[in-house]
Amino acid sequence: MSTEPDWPEGVARHVLGQTDSTMSEASRLAPHLAGPAWVFAHRQTAGRGRRGRGWQMPAGNFAATCVFRPAVSPPTAALYSFVAALALYDALDSVAPGADLAIKWPNDVLLAGGKVAGILLESVSSGASVSHLAVGIGVNLAAAPPVTALEPGALRPVSVLGETAQVIAPLDFLPPLACAFARHAKLFERDGFAPIRAAWLARAARIGQRVTARTGTETREGIFETIDETGALILNTGGARQPIAAADIFF
């Protein structure tokens, strides 16, 4: 039996019926933070994903953002992407035990080989430190968005309901996610990236297999060997090991 609390101590919770996006709401809330806070919305009218892409939210799906003030540099703040992926993986595993889960670099959580969720980080820096960090998480609990807007080679979208038959109310998913995030964040802040890296690699999709990495200017193919201490993907291309800090990965 788990001894994890129902809600992490010292973390605020804001539950909204509707907002433009939980990320935007978190940014508006950030200057007034007394401590970490989660912003949850039953409906978003202008959700967004990475690289300015839209994030569709059919009814019954999950959208929330954790906003806080980490006492770290911007490069270190970016590693919370891996913290968030681990938290989301663990939360999904807790509500859908036995589900076929994996993490696609850097932070897409997969279910049965399809994309079930997305994570977006946005931060505001002040000099060499981060004034606040917002970690937005969207999960296809009830329905997957249509595939019409996907780029060629992108993973098919899936839902928890469609793949596991588990019915999970969006607000009920917030406590296990918030608790898992708090647990992994505490580990990261206490022991650094090494244990987060190890836990992430244990859950990673396609380690040791061929992948394609696309940036805005080039496409590279190779064997996904590992991630390094900065979170960069290490791609073996014909014997040369190349670190890739940012790219879209295709299987």
Tab-separated table of C-alpha atoms in Angstrom:
chain	number	residue	atom	x	y	z
A	1	MET	CA	0.000	0.000	0.000
A	2	SER	CA	1.340	3.432	-0.963
A	3	THR	CA	2.121	5.873	1.822
A	4	GLU	CA	2.302	8.838	-0.547
A	5	PRO	CA	0.125	11.765	0.614
A	6	ASP	CA	-3.003	12.788	-1.270
A	7	TRP	CA	-1.471	16.198	-2.007
A	8	PRO	CA	2.107	17.516	-1.645
A	9	GLU	CA	2.659	19.714	1.382
A	10	GLY	CA	3.088	23.415	0.738
A	11	VAL	CA	1.753	23.308	-2.836
A	12	ALA	CA	-1.263	25.415	-3.804
A	13	ARG	CA	-4.033	24.217	-6.114
A	14	HIS	CA	-6.092	26.417	-8.448
A	15	VAL	CA	-9.022	24.689	-10.189
A	16	LEU	CA	-10.614	26.576	-13.068
A	17	GLY	CA	-13.672	25.768	-15.143
A	18	GLN	CA	-12.182	27.382	-18.243
A	19	THR	CA	-9.128	29.414	-19.221
A	20	ASP	CA	-7.217	30.283	-22.360
A	21	SER	CA	-4.381	27.986	-21.300
A	22	THR	CA	-3.059	26.808	-17.952
A	23	MET	CA	0.389	27.992	-19.060
A	24	SER	CA	-0.880	31.528	-19.590
A	25	GLU	CA	-2.759	31.439	-16.301
A	26	ALA	CA	0.394	30.238	-14.534
A	27	SER	CA	2.362	33.139	-16.001
A	28	ARG	CA	-0.219	35.580	-14.704
A	29	LEU	CA	-0.086	33.928	-11.296
A	30	ALA	CA	3.723	33.733	-11.085
A	31	PRO	CA	4.414	37.264	-9.719
A	32	HIS	CA	2.117	36.553	-6.773
A	33	LEU	CA	3.444	33.113	-5.814
A	34	ALA	CA	3.925	32.302	-2.153
A	35	GLY	CA	5.174	28.832	-3.113
A	36	PRO	CA	4.662	26.181	-5.799
A	37	ALA	CA	1.193	26.013	-7.335
A	38	TRP	CA	-0.729	23.834	-9.770
A	39	VAL	CA	-3.203	25.446	-12.154
A	40	PHE	CA	-5.827	23.027	-13.484
A	41	ALA	CA	-8.557	23.749	-16.031
A	42	HIS	CA	-11.489	21.618	-17.141
A	43	ARG	CA	-11.382	23.397	-20.500
A	44	GLN	CA	-8.757	25.352	-22.444
A	45	THR	CA	-9.636	27.650	-25.342
A	46	ALA	CA	-6.070	28.270	-26.544
A	47	GLY	CA	-3.862	25.424	-25.328
A	48	ARG	CA	-0.387	25.243	-26.783
A	49	GLY	CA	2.422	22.749	-27.195
A	50	ARG	CA	6.100	22.918	-28.050
A	51	ARG	CA	7.437	25.135	-30.836
A	52	GLY	CA	4.239	27.189	-30.884
A	53	ARG	CA	2.043	24.273	-31.937
A	54	GLY	CA	-1.555	24.158	-30.794
A	55	TRP	CA	-2.639	21.583	-28.224
A	56	GLN	CA	-6.155	20.284	-28.718
A	57	MET	CA	-8.147	19.332	-25.654
A	58	PRO	CA	-11.254	17.241	-26.272
A	59	ALA	CA	-13.701	16.991	-23.375
A	60	GLY	CA	-12.516	14.726	-20.578
A	61	ASN	CA	-8.816	15.287	-21.181
A	62	PHE	CA	-6.359	16.741	-18.692
A	63	ALA	CA	-4.552	20.079	-18.659
A	64	ALA	CA	-2.576	21.561	-15.795
A	65	THR	CA	0.562	23.581	-15.127
A	66	CYS	CA	2.900	23.579	-12.152
A	67	VAL	CA	4.514	26.964	-11.567
A	68	PHE	CA	7.273	27.575	-9.040
A	69	ARG	CA	10.523	29.430	-8.412
A	70	PRO	CA	13.501	27.065	-8.649
A	71	ALA	CA	16.748	28.494	-7.340
A	72	VAL	CA	18.692	27.356	-10.394
A	73	SER	CA	20.239	28.582	-13.631
A	74	PRO	CA	18.275	28.367	-16.911
A	75	PRO	CA	20.204	25.273	-18.140
A	76	THR	CA	19.429	23.458	-14.901
A	77	ALA	CA	15.785	24.550	-15.038
A	78	ALA	CA	15.496	22.850	-18.424
A	79	LEU	CA	16.219	19.506	-16.739
A	80	TYR	CA	12.839	19.706	-15.014
A	81	SER	CA	11.585	18.431	-18.360
A	82	PHE	CA	12.895	15.000	-17.341
A	83	VAL	CA	11.455	15.383	-13.835
A	84	ALA	CA	8.052	16.071	-15.380
A	85	ALA	CA	8.289	13.077	-17.715
A	86	LEU	CA	9.062	10.757	-14.796
A	87	ALA	CA	6.206	12.204	-12.754
A	88	LEU	CA	3.750	11.777	-15.607
A	89	TYR	CA	4.910	8.225	-16.285
A	90	ASP	CA	4.482	7.309	-12.609
A	91	ALA	CA	1.079	8.988	-12.330
A	92	LEU	CA	-0.218	7.130	-15.382
A	93	ASP	CA	1.199	3.883	-14.042
A	94	SER	CA	-0.633	4.445	-10.758
A	95	VAL	CA	-4.061	5.008	-12.355
A	96	ALA	CA	-3.660	2.436	-15.159
A	97	PRO	CA	-1.536	-0.355	-13.678
A	98	GLY	CA	0.135	-2.566	-16.243
A	99	ALA	CA	-0.226	-0.045	-19.063
A	100	ASP	CA	2.460	-0.178	-21.775
A	101	LEU	CA	4.279	3.072	-20.968
A	102	ALA	CA	7.576	4.529	-22.176
A	103	ILE	CA	9.212	7.959	-22.481
A	104	LYS	CA	10.265	9.327	-25.864
A	105	TRP	CA	13.151	11.799	-25.619
A	106	PRO	CA	13.029	14.245	-24.098
A	107	ASN	CA	9.646	14.130	-22.379
A	108	ASP	CA	6.815	12.634	-24.458
A	109	VAL	CA	5.133	9.860	-22.496
A	110	LEU	CA	3.959	7.045	-24.769
A	111	LEU	CA	1.173	4.539	-24.221
A	112	ALA	CA	1.126	1.402	-26.389
A	113	GLY	CA	3.597	3.149	-28.696
A	114	GLY	CA	1.395	6.206	-29.265
A	115	LYS	CA	1.584	9.724	-27.874
A	116	VAL	CA	-0.725	10.035	-24.876
A	117	ALA	CA	0.610	13.269	-23.401
A	118	GLY	CA	2.727	16.341	-23.919
A	119	ILE	CA	4.912	18.461	-21.656
A	120	LEU	CA	5.860	22.108	-22.180
A	121	LEU	CA	8.336	24.161	-20.140
A	122	GLU	CA	8.426	27.952	-20.113
A	123	SER	CA	10.626	30.041	-17.848
A	124	VAL	CA	11.393	33.668	-17.147
A	125	SER	CA	14.992	34.431	-16.272
A	126	SER	CA	16.471	37.235	-14.242
A	127	GLY	CA	20.195	37.419	-14.897
A	128	ALA	CA	21.790	34.061	-14.196
A	129	SER	CA	18.784	32.688	-12.310
A	130	VAL	CA	15.211	31.694	-13.128
A	131	SER	CA	12.508	33.893	-11.630
A	132	HIS	CA	9.819	31.302	-12.315
A	133	LEU	CA	9.320	28.059	-14.223
A	134	ALA	CA	6.027	26.759	-15.584
A	135	VAL	CA	5.667	23.064	-16.451
A	136	GLY	CA	2.537	22.418	-18.488
A	137	ILE	CA	1.170	18.895	-18.901
A	138	GLY	CA	-1.611	17.730	-21.194
A	139	VAL	CA	-2.886	14.148	-21.138
A	140	ASN	CA	-5.324	12.404	-23.472
A	141	LEU	CA	-7.337	10.721	-20.752
A	142	ALA	CA	-10.629	10.344	-22.634
A	143	ALA	CA	-9.946	11.046	-26.290
A	144	ALA	CA	-7.100	11.429	-28.753
A	145	PRO	CA	-7.062	14.443	-31.068
A	146	PRO	CA	-7.444	13.879	-34.821
A	147	VAL	CA	-4.370	12.907	-36.823
A	148	THR	CA	-5.019	15.418	-39.609
A	149	ALA	CA	-2.588	18.027	-38.265
A	150	LEU	CA	0.293	15.628	-37.658
A	151	GLU	CA	3.495	15.960	-39.635
A	152	PRO	CA	4.708	12.922	-41.606
A	153	GLY	CA	6.288	10.312	-39.346
A	154	ALA	CA	4.778	11.678	-36.138
A	155	LEU	CA	3.508	9.177	-33.605
A	156	ARG	CA	-0.211	8.461	-33.604
A	157	PRO	CA	-2.122	10.105	-30.760
A	158	VAL	CA	-3.783	7.732	-28.292
A	159	SER	CA	-5.912	8.042	-25.160
A	160	VAL	CA	-5.848	6.259	-21.827
A	161	LEU	CA	-9.487	5.261	-22.267
A	162	GLY	CA	-8.921	3.948	-25.779
A	163	GLU	CA	-5.851	1.863	-24.887
A	164	THR	CA	-6.666	0.651	-21.360
A	165	ALA	CA	-10.450	1.082	-20.936
A	166	GLN	CA	-9.689	3.031	-17.740
A	167	VAL	CA	-12.060	5.937	-17.081
A	168	ILE	CA	-10.177	8.676	-15.217
A	169	ALA	CA	-11.756	11.999	-14.334
A	170	PRO	CA	-9.332	14.837	-15.147
A	171	LEU	CA	-9.419	16.377	-11.665
A	172	ASP	CA	-8.813	12.948	-10.104
A	173	PHE	CA	-5.566	12.688	-12.083
A	174	LEU	CA	-4.133	15.878	-10.579
A	175	PRO	CA	-3.223	14.567	-7.070
A	176	PRO	CA	-1.164	11.540	-8.225
A	177	LEU	CA	0.606	13.732	-10.770
A	178	ALA	CA	1.326	16.519	-8.265
A	179	CYS	CA	2.629	14.028	-5.685
A	180	ALA	CA	4.858	12.276	-8.223
A	181	PHE	CA	6.213	15.602	-9.471
A	182	ALA	CA	6.989	16.752	-5.931
A	183	ARG	CA	8.782	13.472	-5.195
A	184	HIS	CA	10.988	13.565	-8.299
A	185	ALA	CA	11.636	17.306	-7.948
A	186	LYS	CA	12.798	16.787	-4.366
A	187	LEU	CA	15.185	14.052	-5.532
A	188	PHE	CA	16.534	16.308	-8.293
A	189	GLU	CA	17.039	19.238	-5.950
A	190	ARG	CA	18.728	17.068	-3.310
A	191	ASP	CA	20.892	14.729	-5.422
A	192	GLY	CA	21.211	16.405	-8.817
A	193	PHE	CA	20.449	15.051	-12.271
A	194	ALA	CA	22.202	11.668	-11.951
A	195	PRO	CA	19.322	9.761	-10.276
A	196	ILE	CA	16.780	11.453	-12.552
A	197	ARG	CA	18.840	10.430	-15.576
A	198	ALA	CA	19.040	6.826	-14.366
A	199	ALA	CA	15.301	6.630	-13.714
A	200	TRP	CA	14.542	8.227	-17.076
A	201	LEU	CA	16.795	5.785	-18.969
A	202	ALA	CA	15.033	2.862	-17.282
A	203	ARG	CA	11.763	4.076	-18.826
A	204	ALA	CA	13.100	5.300	-22.192
A	205	ALA	CA	11.735	4.243	-25.572
A	206	ARG	CA	14.066	2.979	-28.307
A	207	ILE	CA	17.342	2.852	-26.378
A	208	GLY	CA	19.824	0.971	-28.590
A	209	GLN	CA	17.632	1.357	-31.663
A	210	ARG	CA	17.762	3.515	-34.787
A	211	VAL	CA	15.995	6.874	-34.625
A	212	THR	CA	15.813	10.017	-36.746
A	213	ALA	CA	16.562	13.428	-35.226
A	214	ARG	CA	15.243	16.470	-37.066
A	215	THR	CA	16.160	20.035	-36.237
A	216	GLY	CA	15.174	23.126	-38.151
A	217	THR	CA	18.154	22.740	-40.487
A	218	GLU	CA	19.101	19.075	-40.725
A	219	THR	CA	18.098	15.447	-40.310
A	220	ARG	CA	20.376	12.853	-38.717
A	221	GLU	CA	19.867	9.121	-38.282
A	222	GLY	CA	21.652	6.800	-35.900
A	223	ILE	CA	21.456	4.591	-32.851
A	224	PHE	CA	20.027	6.190	-29.714
A	225	GLU	CA	22.699	5.232	-27.173
A	226	THR	CA	21.860	7.219	-24.043
A	227	ILE	CA	21.438	10.740	-22.674
A	228	ASP	CA	24.352	12.613	-21.138
A	229	GLU	CA	24.624	14.631	-17.930
A	230	THR	CA	23.025	17.655	-19.644
A	231	GLY	CA	20.047	15.663	-20.925
A	232	ALA	CA	21.304	15.703	-24.522
A	233	LEU	CA	20.522	12.651	-26.635
A	234	ILE	CA	23.644	10.753	-27.709
A	235	LEU	CA	23.258	9.545	-31.295
A	236	ASN	CA	25.746	7.085	-32.770
A	237	THR	CA	26.018	7.820	-36.488
A	238	GLY	CA	28.389	5.367	-38.076
A	239	GLY	CA	30.678	5.181	-35.061
A	240	ALA	CA	30.630	8.901	-34.242
A	241	ARG	CA	28.799	9.787	-31.021
A	242	GLN	CA	26.950	13.081	-31.408
A	243	PRO	CA	25.168	14.934	-28.604
A	244	ILE	CA	21.851	16.449	-29.671
A	245	ALA	CA	20.506	19.107	-27.346
A	246	ALA	CA	17.221	19.799	-29.147
A	247	ALA	CA	15.414	18.007	-31.971
A	248	ASP	CA	12.224	16.219	-32.907
A	249	ILE	CA	12.763	12.458	-32.728
A	250	PHE	CA	11.074	10.028	-35.109
A	251	PHE	CA	11.028	6.231	-34.925
